[in-house]
Coordinates of C-alpha atoms and ligand atoms in Angstrom, one line a residue:
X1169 CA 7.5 1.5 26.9
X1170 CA 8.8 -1.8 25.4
X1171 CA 12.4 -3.4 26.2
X1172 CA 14.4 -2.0 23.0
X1173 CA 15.2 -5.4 22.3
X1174 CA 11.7 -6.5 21.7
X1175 CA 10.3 -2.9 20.0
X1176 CA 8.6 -5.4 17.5
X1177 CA 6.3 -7.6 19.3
X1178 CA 3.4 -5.8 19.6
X1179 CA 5.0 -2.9 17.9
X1180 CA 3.3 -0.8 14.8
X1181 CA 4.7 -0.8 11.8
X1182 CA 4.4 1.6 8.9
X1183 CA 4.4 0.4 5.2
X1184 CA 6.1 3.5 3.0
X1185 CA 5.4 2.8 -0.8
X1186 CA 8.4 4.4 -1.7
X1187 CA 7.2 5.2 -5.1
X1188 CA 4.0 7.2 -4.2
X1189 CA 5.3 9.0 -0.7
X1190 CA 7.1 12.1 -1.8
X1191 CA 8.6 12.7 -5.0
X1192 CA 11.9 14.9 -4.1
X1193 CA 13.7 15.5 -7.2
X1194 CA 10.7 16.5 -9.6
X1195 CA 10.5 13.5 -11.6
X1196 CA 6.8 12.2 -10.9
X1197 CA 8.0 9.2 -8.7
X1198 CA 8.6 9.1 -5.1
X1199 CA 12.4 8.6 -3.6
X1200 CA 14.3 7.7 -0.5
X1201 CA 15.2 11.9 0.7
X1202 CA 11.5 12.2 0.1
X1203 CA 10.9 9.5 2.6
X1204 CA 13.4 11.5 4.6
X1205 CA 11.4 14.5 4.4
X1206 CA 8.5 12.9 5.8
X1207 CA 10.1 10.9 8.8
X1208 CA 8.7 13.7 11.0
X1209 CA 5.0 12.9 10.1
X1210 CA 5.9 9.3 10.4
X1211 CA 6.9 9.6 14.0
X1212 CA 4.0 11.9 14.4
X1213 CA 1.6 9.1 14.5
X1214 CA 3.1 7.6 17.6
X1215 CA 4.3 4.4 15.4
X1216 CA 7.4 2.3 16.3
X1217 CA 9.2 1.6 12.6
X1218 CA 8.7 1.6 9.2
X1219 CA 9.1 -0.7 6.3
X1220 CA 10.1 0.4 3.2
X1221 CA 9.1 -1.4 -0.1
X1222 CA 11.6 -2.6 -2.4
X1223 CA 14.4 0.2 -3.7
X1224 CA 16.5 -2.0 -4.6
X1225 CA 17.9 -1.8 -8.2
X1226 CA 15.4 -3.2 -10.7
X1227 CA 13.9 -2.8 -14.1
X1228 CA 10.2 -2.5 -12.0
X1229 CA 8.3 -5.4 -14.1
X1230 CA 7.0 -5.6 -10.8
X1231 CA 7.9 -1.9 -9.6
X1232 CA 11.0 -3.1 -7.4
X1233 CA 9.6 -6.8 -6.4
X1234 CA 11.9 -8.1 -9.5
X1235 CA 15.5 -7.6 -7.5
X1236 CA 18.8 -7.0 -9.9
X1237 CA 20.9 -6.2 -7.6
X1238 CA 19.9 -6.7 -3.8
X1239 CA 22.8 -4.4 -2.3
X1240 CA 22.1 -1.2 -3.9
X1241 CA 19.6 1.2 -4.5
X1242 CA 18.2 1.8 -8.1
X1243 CA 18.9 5.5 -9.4
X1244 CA 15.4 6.2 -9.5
X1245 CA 15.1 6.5 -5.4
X1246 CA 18.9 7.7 -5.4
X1247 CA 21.8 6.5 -3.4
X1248 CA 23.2 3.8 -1.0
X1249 CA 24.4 7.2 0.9
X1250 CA 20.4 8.3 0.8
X1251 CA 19.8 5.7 2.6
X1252 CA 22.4 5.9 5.0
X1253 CA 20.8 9.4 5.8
X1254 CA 17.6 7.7 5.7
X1255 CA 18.1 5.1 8.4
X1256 CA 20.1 7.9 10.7
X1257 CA 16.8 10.1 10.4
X1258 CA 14.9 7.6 11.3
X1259 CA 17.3 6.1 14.1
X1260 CA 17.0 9.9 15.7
X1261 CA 13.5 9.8 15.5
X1262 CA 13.5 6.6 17.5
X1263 CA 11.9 5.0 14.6
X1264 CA 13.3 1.4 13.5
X1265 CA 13.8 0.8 9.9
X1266 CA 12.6 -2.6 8.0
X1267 CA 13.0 -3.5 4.4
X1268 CA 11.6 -5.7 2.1
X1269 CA 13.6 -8.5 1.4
X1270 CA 12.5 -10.2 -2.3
X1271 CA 14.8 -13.6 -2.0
X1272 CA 12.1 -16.7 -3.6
X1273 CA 13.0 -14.9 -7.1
X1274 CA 14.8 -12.1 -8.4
X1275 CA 15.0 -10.3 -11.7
X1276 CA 16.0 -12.0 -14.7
X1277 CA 18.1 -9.0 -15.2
X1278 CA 20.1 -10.3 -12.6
X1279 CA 23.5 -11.2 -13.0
X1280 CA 22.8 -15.0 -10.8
X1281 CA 19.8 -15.6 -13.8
X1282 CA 21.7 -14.2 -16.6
X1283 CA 24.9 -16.6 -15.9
X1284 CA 22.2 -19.6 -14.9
X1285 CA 20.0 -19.3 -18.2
X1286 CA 23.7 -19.9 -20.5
X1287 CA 24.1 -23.6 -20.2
X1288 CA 23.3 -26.6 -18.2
X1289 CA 27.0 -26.5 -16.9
X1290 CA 27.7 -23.3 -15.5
X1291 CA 28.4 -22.3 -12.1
X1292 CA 24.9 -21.2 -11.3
X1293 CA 23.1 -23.9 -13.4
X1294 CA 21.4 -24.9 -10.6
X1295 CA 20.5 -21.6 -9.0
X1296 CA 17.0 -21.2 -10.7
X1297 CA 14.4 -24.1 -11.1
X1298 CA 15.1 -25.7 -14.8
X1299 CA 13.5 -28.5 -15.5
X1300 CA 12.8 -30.7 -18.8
X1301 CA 9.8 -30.0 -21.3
X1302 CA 7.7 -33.3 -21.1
X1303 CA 7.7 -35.2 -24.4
X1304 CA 5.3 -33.1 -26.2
X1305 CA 6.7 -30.2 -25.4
X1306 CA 5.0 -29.0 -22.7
X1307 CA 5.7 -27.6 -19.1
X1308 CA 6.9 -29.7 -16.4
X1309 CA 4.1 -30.1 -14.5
X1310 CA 0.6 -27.9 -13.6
X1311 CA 1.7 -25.2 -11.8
X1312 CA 0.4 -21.9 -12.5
X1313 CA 1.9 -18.4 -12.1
X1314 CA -0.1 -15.5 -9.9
X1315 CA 0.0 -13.1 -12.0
X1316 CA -1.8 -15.6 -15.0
X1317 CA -0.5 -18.6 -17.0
X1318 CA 1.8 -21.3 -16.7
X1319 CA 4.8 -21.5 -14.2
X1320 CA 7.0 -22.3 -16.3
X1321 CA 8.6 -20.0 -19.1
X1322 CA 10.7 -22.3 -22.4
X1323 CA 14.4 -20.9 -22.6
X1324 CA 15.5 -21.8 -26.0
X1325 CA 19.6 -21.7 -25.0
X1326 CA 18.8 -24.3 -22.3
X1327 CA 16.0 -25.7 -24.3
X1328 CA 14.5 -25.9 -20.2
X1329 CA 12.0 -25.0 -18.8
X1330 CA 12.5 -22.5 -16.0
X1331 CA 10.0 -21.3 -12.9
X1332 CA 8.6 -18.4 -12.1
X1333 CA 5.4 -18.0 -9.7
X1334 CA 5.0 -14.3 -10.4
X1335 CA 6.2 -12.7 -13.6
X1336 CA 8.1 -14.8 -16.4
X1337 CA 10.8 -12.2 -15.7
X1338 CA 11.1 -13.4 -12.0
X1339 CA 12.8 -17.0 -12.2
X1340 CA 12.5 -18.4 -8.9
X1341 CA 16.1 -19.2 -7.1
X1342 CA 16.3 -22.8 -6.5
X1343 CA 16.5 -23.0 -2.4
X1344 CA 17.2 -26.9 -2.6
X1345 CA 21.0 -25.2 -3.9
X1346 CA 22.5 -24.4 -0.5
X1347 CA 25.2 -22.0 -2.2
X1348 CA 22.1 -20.0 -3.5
X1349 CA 20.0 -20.4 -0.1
X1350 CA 23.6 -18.9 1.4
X1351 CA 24.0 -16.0 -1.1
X1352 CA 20.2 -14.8 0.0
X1353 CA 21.6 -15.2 2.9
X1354 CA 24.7 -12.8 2.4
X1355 CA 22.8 -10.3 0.7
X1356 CA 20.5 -10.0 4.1
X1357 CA 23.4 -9.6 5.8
X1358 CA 24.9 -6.5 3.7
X1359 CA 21.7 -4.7 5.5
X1360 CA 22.3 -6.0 8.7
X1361 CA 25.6 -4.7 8.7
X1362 CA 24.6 -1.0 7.8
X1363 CA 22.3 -1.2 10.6
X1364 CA 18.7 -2.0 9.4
X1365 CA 16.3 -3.4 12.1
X1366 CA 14.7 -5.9 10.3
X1367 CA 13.5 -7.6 7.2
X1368 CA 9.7 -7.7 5.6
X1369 CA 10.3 -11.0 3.6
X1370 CA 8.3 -11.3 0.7
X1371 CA 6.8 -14.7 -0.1
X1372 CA 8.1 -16.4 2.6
X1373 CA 6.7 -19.8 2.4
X1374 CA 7.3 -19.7 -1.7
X1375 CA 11.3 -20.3 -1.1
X1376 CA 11.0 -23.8 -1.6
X1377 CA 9.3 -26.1 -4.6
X1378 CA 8.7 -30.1 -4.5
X1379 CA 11.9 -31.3 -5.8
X1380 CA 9.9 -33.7 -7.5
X1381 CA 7.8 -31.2 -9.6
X1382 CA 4.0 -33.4 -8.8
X1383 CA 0.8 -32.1 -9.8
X1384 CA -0.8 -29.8 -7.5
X1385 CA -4.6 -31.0 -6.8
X1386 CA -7.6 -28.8 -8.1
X1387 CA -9.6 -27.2 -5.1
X1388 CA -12.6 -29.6 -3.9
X1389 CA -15.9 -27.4 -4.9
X1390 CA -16.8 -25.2 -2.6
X1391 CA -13.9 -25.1 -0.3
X1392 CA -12.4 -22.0 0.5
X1393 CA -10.2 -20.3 -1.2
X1394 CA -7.6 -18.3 1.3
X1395 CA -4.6 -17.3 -0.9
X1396 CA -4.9 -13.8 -1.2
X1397 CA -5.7 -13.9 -4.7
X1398 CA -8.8 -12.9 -6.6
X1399 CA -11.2 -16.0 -7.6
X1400 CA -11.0 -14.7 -11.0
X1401 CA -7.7 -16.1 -11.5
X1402 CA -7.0 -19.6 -11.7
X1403 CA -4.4 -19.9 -9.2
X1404 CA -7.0 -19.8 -6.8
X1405 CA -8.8 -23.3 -8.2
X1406 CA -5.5 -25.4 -7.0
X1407 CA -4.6 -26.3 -3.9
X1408 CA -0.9 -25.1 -3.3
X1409 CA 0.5 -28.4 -1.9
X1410 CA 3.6 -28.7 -3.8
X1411 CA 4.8 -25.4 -5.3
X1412 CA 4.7 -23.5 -1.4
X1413 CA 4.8 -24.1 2.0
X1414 CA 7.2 -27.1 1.4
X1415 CA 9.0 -28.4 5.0
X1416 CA 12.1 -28.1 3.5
X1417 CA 11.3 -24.1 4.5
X1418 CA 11.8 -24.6 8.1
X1419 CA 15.0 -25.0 8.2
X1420 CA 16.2 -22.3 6.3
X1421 CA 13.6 -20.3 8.2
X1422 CA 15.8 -21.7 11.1
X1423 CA 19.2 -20.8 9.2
X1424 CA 17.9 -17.2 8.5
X1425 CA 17.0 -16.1 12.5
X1426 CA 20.5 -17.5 13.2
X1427 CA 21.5 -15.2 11.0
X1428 CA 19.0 -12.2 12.6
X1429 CA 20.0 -13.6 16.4
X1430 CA 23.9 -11.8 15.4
X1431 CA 22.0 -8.9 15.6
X1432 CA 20.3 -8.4 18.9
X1433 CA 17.2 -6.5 18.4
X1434 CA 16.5 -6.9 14.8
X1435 CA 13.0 -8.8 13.5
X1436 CA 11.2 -10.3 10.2
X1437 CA 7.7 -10.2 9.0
X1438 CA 6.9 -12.7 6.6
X1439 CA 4.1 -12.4 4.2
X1440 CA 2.2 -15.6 3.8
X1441 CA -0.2 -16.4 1.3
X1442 CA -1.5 -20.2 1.7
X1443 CA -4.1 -22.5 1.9
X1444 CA -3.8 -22.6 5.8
X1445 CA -2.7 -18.9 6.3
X1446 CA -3.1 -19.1 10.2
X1447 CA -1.5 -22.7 10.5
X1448 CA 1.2 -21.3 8.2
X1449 CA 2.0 -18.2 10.5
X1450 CA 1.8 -20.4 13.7
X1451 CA 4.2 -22.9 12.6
X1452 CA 6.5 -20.0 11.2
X1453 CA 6.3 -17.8 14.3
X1454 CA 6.5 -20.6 17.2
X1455 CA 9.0 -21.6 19.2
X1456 CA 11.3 -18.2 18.3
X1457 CA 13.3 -20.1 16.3
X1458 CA 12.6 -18.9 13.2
X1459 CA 10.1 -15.8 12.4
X1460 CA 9.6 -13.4 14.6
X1461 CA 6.5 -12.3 13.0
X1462 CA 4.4 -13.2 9.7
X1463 CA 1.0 -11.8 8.5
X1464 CA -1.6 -13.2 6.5
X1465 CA -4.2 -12.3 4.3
X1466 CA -7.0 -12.8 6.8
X1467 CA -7.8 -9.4 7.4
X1468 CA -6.9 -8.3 3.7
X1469 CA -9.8 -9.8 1.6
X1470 CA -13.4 -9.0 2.2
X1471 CA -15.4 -10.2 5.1
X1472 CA -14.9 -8.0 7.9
X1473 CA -18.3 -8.4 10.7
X1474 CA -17.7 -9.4 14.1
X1475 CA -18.4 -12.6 13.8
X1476 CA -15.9 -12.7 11.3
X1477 CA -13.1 -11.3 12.9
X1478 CA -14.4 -13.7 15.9
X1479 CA -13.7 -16.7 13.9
X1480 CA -10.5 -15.5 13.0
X1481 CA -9.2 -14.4 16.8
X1482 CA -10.5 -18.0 17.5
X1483 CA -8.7 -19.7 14.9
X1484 CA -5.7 -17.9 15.4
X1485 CA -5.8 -18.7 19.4
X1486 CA -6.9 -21.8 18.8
X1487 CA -3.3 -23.0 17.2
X1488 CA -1.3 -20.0 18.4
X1489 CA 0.9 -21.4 20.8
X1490 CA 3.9 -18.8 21.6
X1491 CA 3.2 -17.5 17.8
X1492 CA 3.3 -14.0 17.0
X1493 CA 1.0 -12.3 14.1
X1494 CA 1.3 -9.2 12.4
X1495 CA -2.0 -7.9 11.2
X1496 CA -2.7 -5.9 8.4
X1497 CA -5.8 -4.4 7.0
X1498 CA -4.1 -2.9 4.0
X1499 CA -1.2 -3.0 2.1
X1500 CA 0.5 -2.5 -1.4
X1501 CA -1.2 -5.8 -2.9
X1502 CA -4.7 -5.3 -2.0
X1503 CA -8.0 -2.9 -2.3
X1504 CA -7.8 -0.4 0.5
X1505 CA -9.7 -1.6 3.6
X1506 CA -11.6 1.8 3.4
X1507 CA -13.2 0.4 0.3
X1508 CA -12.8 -3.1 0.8
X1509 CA -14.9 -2.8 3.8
X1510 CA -16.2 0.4 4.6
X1511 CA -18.1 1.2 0.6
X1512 CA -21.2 -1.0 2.2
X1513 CA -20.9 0.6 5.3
X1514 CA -19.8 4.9 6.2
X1515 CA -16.6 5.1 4.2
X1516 CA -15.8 7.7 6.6
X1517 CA -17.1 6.6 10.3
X1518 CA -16.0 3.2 9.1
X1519 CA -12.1 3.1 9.3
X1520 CA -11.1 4.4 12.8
X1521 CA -13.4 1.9 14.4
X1522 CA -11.6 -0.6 12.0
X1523 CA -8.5 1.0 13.0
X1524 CA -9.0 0.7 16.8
X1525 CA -9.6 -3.2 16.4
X1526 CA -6.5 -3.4 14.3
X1527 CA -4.7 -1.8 17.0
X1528 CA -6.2 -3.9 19.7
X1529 CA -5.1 -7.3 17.9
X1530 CA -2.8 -9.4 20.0
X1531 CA 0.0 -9.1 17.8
X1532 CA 2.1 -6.4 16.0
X1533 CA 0.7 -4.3 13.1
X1534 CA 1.7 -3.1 9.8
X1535 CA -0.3 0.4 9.0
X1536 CA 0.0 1.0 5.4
X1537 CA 0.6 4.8 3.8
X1538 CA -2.5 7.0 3.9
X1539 CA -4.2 4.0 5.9
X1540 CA -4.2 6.9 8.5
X1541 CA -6.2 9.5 6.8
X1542 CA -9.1 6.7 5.6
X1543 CA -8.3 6.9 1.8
X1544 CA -10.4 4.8 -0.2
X1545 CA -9.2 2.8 -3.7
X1546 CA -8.4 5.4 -6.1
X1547 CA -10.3 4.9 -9.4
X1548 CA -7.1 4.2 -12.0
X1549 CA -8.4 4.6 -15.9
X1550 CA -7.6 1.7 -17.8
X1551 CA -4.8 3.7 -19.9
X1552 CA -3.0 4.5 -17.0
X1553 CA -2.7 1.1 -15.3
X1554 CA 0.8 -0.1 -14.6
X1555 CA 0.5 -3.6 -12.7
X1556 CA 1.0 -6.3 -14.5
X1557 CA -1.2 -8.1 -12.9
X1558 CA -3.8 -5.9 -13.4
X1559 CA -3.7 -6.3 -17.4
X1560 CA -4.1 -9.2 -17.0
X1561 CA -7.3 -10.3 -15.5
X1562 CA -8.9 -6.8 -16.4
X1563 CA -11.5 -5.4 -15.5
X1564 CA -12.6 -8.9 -13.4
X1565 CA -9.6 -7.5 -11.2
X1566 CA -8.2 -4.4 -11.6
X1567 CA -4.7 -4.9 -10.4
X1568 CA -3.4 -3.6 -7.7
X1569 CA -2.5 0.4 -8.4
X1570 CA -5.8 2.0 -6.9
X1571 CA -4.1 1.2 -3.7
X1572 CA -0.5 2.5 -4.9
X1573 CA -1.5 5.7 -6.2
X1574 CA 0.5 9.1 -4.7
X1575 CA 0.4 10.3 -0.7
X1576 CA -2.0 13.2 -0.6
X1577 CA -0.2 15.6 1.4
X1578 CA -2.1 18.7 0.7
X1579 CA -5.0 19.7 -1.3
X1580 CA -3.0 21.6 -4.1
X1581 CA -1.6 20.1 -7.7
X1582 CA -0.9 17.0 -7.2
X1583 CA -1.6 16.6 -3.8
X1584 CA 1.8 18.0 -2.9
X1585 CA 3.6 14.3 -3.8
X1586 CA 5.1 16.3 -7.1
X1587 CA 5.9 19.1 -9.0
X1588 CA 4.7 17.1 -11.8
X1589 CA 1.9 14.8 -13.5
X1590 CA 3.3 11.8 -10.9
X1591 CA 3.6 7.8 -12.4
X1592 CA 0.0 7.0 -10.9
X1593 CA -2.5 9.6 -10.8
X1594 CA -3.6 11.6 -8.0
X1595 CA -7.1 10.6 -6.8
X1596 CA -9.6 13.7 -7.2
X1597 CA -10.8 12.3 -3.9
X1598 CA -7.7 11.7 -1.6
X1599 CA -7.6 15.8 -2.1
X1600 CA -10.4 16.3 0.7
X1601 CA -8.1 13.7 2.7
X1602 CA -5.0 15.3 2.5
X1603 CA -2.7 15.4 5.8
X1604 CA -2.9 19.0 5.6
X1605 CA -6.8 18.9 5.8
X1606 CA -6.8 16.4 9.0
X1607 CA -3.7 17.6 10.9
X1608 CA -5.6 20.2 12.6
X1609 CA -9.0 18.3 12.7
X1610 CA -9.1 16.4 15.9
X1611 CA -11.6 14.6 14.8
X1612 CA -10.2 13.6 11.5
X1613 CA -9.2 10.3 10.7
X1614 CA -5.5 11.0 11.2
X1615 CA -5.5 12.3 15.0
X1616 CA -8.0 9.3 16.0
X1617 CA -4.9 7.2 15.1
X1618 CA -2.2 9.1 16.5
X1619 CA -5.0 8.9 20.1
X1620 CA -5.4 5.3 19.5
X1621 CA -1.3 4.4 18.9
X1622 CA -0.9 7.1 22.0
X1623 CA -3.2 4.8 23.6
X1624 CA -1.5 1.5 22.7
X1625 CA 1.6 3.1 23.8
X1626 CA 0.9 3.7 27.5
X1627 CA -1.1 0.3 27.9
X1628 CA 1.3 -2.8 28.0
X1629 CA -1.7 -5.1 28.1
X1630 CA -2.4 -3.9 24.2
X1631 CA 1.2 -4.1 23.3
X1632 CA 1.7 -8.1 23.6
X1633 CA -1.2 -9.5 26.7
X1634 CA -3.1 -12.5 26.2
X1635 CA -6.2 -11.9 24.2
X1636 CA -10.0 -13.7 25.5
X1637 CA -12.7 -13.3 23.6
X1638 CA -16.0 -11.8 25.9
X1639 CA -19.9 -12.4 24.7
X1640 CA -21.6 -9.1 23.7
X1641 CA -23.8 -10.4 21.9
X1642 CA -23.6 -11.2 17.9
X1643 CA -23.3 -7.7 16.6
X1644 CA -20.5 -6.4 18.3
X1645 CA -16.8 -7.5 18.7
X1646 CA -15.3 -8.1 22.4
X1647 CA -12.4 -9.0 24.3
X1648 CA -9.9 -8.5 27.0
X1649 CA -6.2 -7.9 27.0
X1650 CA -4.7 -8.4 29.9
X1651 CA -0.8 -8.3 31.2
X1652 CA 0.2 -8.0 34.7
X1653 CA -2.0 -6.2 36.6
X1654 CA -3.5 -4.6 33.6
X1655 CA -6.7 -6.2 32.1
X1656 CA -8.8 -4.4 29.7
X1657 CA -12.0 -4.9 28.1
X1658 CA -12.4 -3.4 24.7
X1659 CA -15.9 -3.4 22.5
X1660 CA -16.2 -2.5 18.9
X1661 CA -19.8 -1.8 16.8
X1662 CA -18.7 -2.3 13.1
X1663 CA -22.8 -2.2 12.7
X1664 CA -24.2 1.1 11.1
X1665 CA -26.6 0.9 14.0
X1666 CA -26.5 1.9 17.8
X1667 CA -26.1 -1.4 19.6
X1668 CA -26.4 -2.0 24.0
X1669 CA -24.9 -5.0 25.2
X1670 CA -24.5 -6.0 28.8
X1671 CA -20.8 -6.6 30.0
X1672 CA -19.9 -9.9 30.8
X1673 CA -16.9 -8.2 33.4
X1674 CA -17.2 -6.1 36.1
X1675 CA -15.6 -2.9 34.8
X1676 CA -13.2 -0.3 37.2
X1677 CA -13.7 2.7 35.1
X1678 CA -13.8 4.2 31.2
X1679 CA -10.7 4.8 29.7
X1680 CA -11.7 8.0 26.8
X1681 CA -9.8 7.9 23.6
X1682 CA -10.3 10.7 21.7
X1683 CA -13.1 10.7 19.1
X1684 CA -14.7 7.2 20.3
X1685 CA -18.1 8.0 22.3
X1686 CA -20.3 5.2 24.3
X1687 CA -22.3 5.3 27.3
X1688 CA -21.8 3.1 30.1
X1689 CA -24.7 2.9 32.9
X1690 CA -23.2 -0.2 34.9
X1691 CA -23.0 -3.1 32.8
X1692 CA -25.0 -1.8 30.0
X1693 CA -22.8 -0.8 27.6
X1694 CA -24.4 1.6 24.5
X1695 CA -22.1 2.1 21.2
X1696 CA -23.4 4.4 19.1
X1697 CA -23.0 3.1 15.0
X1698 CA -19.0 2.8 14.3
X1699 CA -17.9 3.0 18.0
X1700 CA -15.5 1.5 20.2
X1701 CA -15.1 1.3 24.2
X1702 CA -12.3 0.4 26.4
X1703 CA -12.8 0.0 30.2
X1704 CA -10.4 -1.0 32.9
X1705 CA -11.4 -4.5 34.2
X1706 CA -12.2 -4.4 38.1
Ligands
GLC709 C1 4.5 -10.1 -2.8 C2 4.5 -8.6 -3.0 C3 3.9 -8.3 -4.3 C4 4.7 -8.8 -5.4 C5 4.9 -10.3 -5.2 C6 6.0 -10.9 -6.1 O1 3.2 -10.7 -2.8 O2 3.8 -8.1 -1.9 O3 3.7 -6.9 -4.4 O4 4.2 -8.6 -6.6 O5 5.2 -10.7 -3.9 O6 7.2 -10.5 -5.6

């Protein structure tokens, strides 16, 4: 097992929706005591924390990603006490507890916006980003929001323009205004000092604009387009040199692990969305002076062959350093890797092999909720769409709720998530997929990642070794991990065909995890379609 202190590198991390885990109180939308409910399964699947989506008070414009209060917890997921219970649950169950941290804007239903959007002249003036119309009337400068339009939202009081890179109704704090940058700063703290273990921090490399509000470039034809966002939307068509990823950032990236270094054995994950996502999470997560971790939308858009994930690996290693990734194959923001990936290959076969690369990644991982039992994208009917962001650029892109909808936990009404018609429906399809189908199935979906994290867990060369890529030959994925004594070969077939490769190592012996079949006749190695072998290295 890991040194307590460092539980995070190389650690698994599960993503709770809090919304869509368990509804507790009967009102169609998940809370924190349901989340308590469920700790139990949690630590079931041999995982080492969770992180819990925003709870904080919001009007959910965003569905808690538009903070108006960041040290409490809105009434719709319960109490600051529920959470106390929460995190002591959690603590007993030797699960660590991260939460999302949404400092680059809050809610414009927060008091800091409200005060800021009076007057040029009051106190918090310069919290947000204001900035003059040009002479015919128009915004600042070109930047664009994500979620569709213009940046930049006209206040009539201020007769200013202010920022916003997501909703209009999520004014970006100003980070050049060190007594804002401090009161983010505080508000972490207020966790930290009821005992949290860490931070997911949204947006991390959007804290900080040009001061001199220039043009951002359009994209070059053809070049690639690595933000995270759908090529639908016009965000995608500029490159993002001057509203993200500003220098400025590393030193209050440097500010804020001073601030997680009071608290020995804490950590942060930042999200990254940028035009150099793996240069972005290298220069964030080197030289442990400021992340700890940071993932990337890498492995959350589509290609996923091994040559592919090769190229990635490579890239990664290539400017890595003493860096530290967290990789994610799903999340809250994206299509479900089942679907993303696996609808032109076995959606069923197709995510434990994905799953077993995942969790052979040098690196840490976040697992996102019912990631584990394989579910696909649920299919969300136009009427019942609640992103924003989905409205918007429908049906090009359909928003991001097919991968919010409820937990399946049995195959009953409504899945068992609620006594009632829940805020996103239940999937027809998740039913088959319930927990309480696969818990007794070994070889469901489920218990081939509870082996596989069991697996992880007794092999320290998975848990943070050095990572070399082998040659097996185009169609299949290699590598070794290697710490200590311990060096490991493991080979994935993402193909829908048998493949035989010959080993470029001289292998000791097999090492079986449950459900994953191959033969091995010396160094000829044959993986059957959607099949993964590890092998101790001689
Ligand atoms: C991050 C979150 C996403 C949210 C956005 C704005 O990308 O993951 O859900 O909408 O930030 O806060």
């Amino acid at each position: 097992m890991q040194d307590n202190m460092m539980w995070w590198r190389g650690g698994v991390i599960y993503q709770i929706y809090p919304r869509s885990f368990l509804d507790s109180r009967g009102d169609g939308v998940g809370d924190l005591n349901g989340i308590t409910e469920k700790l139990d399964y949690v630590a079931s699947l041999n995982v080492d924390g969770i992180w819990l989506s925003p709870f904080f008070t919001s009007p959910m414009l965003d569905f808690g990603y538009d903070v108006s209060d960041y040290r409490d917890v809105d009434p719709m997921f319960g109490t600051l006490e529920d959470f106390k219970a929460l995190l002591e649950k959690a603590h007993s169950l030797g699960l660590k507890v991260m939460i999302d941290q949404v400092i680059s804007h809050t809610s414009d239903q927060h008091p800091w916006f409200q005060e800021s959007r009076q007057n040029r002249t009051n106190p918090k003036a310069d919290w947000f980003v204001w900035a003059d119309p040009k002479p015919d009337g128009t915004p600042p400068n070109n930047w664009l929001s994500i979620f569709g339009g213009s940046a930049w939202t006209f206040d009539s009081r201020r007769q200013q323009y202010y920022l916003h890179n997501f909703l209009t109704s999520q004014p970006d704090v100003n980070f050049h205004h060190p007594e804002a940058r401090q009161a983010q700063l505080d508000n972490m703290r207020f966790w930290l000092d009821l005992g949290v273990d860490g931070f997911r921090l949204d947006t991390v490399n959007f804290y900080f604009h040009d001061a001199e509000l220039r043009d951002n470039p359009p994209v070059p034809k053809g070049e690639a387009k690595t933000l995270g966002a759908p090529e639908a939307n016009p965000y995608t068509w500029q490159r993002h040199v001057y509203d993200l990823s500003r220098p400025e950032n590393l030193d209050f990236l440097k500010d804020l692990r001073a601030l997680m270094d009071e608290y020995p054995g804490t950590t942060t994950v930042g999200e990254i969305g940028d035009d150099n996502p793996l240069e972005r999470m290298a220069e964030y997560t080197a030289g442990g002076d400021k992340l700890h971790m940071a993932y990337t939308f890498d492995l959350l858009n589509m290609p996923h062959s091994a040559s592919y994930l090769r190229e990635v690996i490579e890239r990664f290693q290539r400017l890595a350093g003493d860096a530290w990734p967290c990789w994610a194959t799903s999340n809250h923001d994206v299509v479900r890797s089942a679907t993303r990936w696996g609808a032109d290959e076995d959606p069923h076969a197709y995510p434990k092999v994905m799953l077993a690369v995942l969790f052979s990644l040098r690196g840490s991982v976040c697992l996102y909720q019912g990631e584990e039992l394989g579910l696909p994208e649920a299919d969300v009917p136009f009427e019942r769409i609640q992103d924003p962001y989905g409205k918007v650029l429908w049906p090009e892109f359909k928003g991001r709720d097919g991968c919010r909808t409820p937990m399946p936990w049995t195959d009953g009404e409504q899945g068992g998530f609620s006594p009632v018609e829940p805020w996103l429906p239940m999937e027809a399809r998740h039913l088959e997929l319930a927990v309480s189908r696969q818990q007794d199935d070994p070889n469901a979906t489920l218990n081939t990642v509870r082996a596989l994290l069991a697996f992880r867990r007794s092999h320290p060369a998975l848990f943070d070794g050095d990572l070399s890529l082998v040659d097996v030959g185009d169609d299949l994925l290699g590598f070794t991990r290697q710490k200590g004594d311990e060096t490991l070969l493991c080979v994935f077939n993402l193909t829908g065909q048998e493949q035989q490769t010959t080993l470029p190592v001289e292998v000791a012996s097999d090492l079986p995890v449950a459900h994953f079949t191959a033969t091995r006749d010396g160094s000829t190695l044959t993986l059957p379609a959607y099949q993964a072998a590890f092998m101790q290295v001689a």
